Amino acid sequence: MLFLRKFLLITIVLGVTLTEAQSNQPGSKFITKDVARDVSAALANLARNLSVQIRSRDSKAEIISPLSIGSSMLLLLRASRGTTRQELLKLLGLQLKYQRNDPRIPRNFGRLIQELLSDVRSGNVLDSEPRWKGEAKCISPEYVDEEYDEYDYPDEVPNSDVNIIRLANAIFVQNGTYDNEKLESRVRRIYRSKIENVDFINNPDESKTRINQWVDENTNGRIKEIITDQLSRDTMMVVANAMYFKAFWEDVFTAGATKPRKFFPNGEHEESVEVEMMSHGGCFPFYASNALDARILGFPYKNKTTTMYIILPNNSNRKKVQTLVEKLDANTLDELISNTTMRTASVLFPKMHIENSFELKSALRMLGLSSMFTRGRSNFSLLNTNMTTENSPTVGGVLHKVDLEVNEEGTEGGAVTATLMDRSLPSINFRVITPFVLAIRHDATKLLLFYGSVYDPSSS
């Protein structure tokens, strides 16, 4: 049987700070914790490595979704053999601990995803949540600071108890090229993936429309299309992943306090841009690292299952952020987050809407993933019992799109949460007016939903 030669890998990601919920029962009791930790760490290391590869001199932001990209890589791992499988394991840093066909990798990834999507505070899944999660609440003192004007809290703000986290995978295949029912069953069960037959050969435009329709449906209409160019008739398969994240803050920013302020993309002594800057005072997870010469502050989302962590180098600029990212492997990032404790803080943080699109093929090649892009070396022979390396498809491209919005909206207006603490400790002044690293993490599973650098959050 003759097979066509190309397929396209697509990841689409959305993030907003408002909510609703998906609820499945968490699956933590079925997790093999050592393996699950390795899988979470693999995605965090992939985030660091990709961030180093995609950085540029003039980008305003470089935000990716490690969960979305990693989900696609693990899905390809399930369909691969030989050199391609070994390269995928090496990309994820799993090649030394696990045999090529070790079922524990996809099984535990699936269970971490189940835990993530439940959005239930089900306890310490991996036995290592940050210190601040176990601390009692406190009352913040009054703040007096020239950076913060007095304002009234609004009478009404959105109120919700839940978050939306959706992760969807789909494989669109050329009619007649997929016959592995056992693999299909596993893909559906573990990766929550649908497999749909389309006709790239005779109806490439109709196939493109169907894929973009799937994107539209799985991003709540925020992204209408990911494929804009005409699909080649050589296309055999499109692997797509979409993640949709929408959540309220646990402790609300106040819309009335947002106003234009200066942000310094190249450091405080260089030129500035004007951004809408949000203000807040309260108790936040915080830690200052002498080793990294940086500070970290967390903004928990409702239910405290997921947190947006901001890592700010001292005297930050573009170069310092890029140097910091190089140091933030999985262990370093986790240690930094684990050391956070609740501290009173006055905060300035930019309101922002970031849209990033990346073609990740060259970055993945630089990280050693080459065979799946090369005809005659690509091996996805598990897709079909008649497929070999001679007729296995190659990956034509890896498209990744992120749409991340951060604004003031949250829960109860004027509610202030904090921890019992040593009142002799000074209030932290955390002004994010220079480049920073952003990491939105599901703390129980340590899965990174979003990660990357922001150099200039202005909209213009």
JSON list of C-alpha atoms in Angstrom, two decimals, residues 4 23 50 95 105 137 153 177 225 234 261 265 286 291 347 429:
[
{"chain": "A", "resi": 4, "resn": "LEU", "atom": "CA", "xyz": [1.54, 10.00, 1.21]},
{"chain": "A", "resi": 23, "resn": "SER", "atom": "CA", "xyz": [-15.41, 18.56, 36.46]},
{"chain": "A", "resi": 50, "resn": "LEU", "atom": "CA", "xyz": [12.34, 25.77, 23.45]},
{"chain": "A", "resi": 95, "resn": "GLN", "atom": "CA", "xyz": [15.54, 8.27, 27.32]},
{"chain": "A", "resi": 105, "resn": "ILE", "atom": "CA", "xyz": [4.81, 7.43, 30.36]},
{"chain": "A", "resi": 137, "resn": "LYS", "atom": "CA", "xyz": [-4.68, 33.26, 56.00]},
{"chain": "A", "resi": 153, "resn": "TYR", "atom": "CA", "xyz": [-13.54, 48.86, 45.42]},
{"chain": "A", "resi": 177, "resn": "THR", "atom": "CA", "xyz": [-4.30, 5.25, 5.99]},
{"chain": "A", "resi": 225, "resn": "GLU", "atom": "CA", "xyz": [-8.33, 29.40, 12.03]},
{"chain": "A", "resi": 234, "resn": "ASP", "atom": "CA", "xyz": [0.79, 15.39, -0.16]},
{"chain": "A", "resi": 261, "resn": "ARG", "atom": "CA", "xyz": [2.05, 53.93, 33.56]},
{"chain": "A", "resi": 265, "resn": "PRO", "atom": "CA", "xyz": [11.41, 47.03, 27.84]},
{"chain": "A", "resi": 286, "resn": "PHE", "atom": "CA", "xyz": [6.71, 35.40, 47.40]},
{"chain": "A", "resi": 291, "resn": "ALA", "atom": "CA", "xyz": [21.32, 32.58, 43.75]},
{"chain": "A", "resi": 347, "resn": "VAL", "atom": "CA", "xyz": [1.80, 45.12, 43.39]},
{"chain": "A", "resi": 429, "resn": "ASN", "atom": "CA", "xyz": [6.96, 46.35, 46.81]}
]
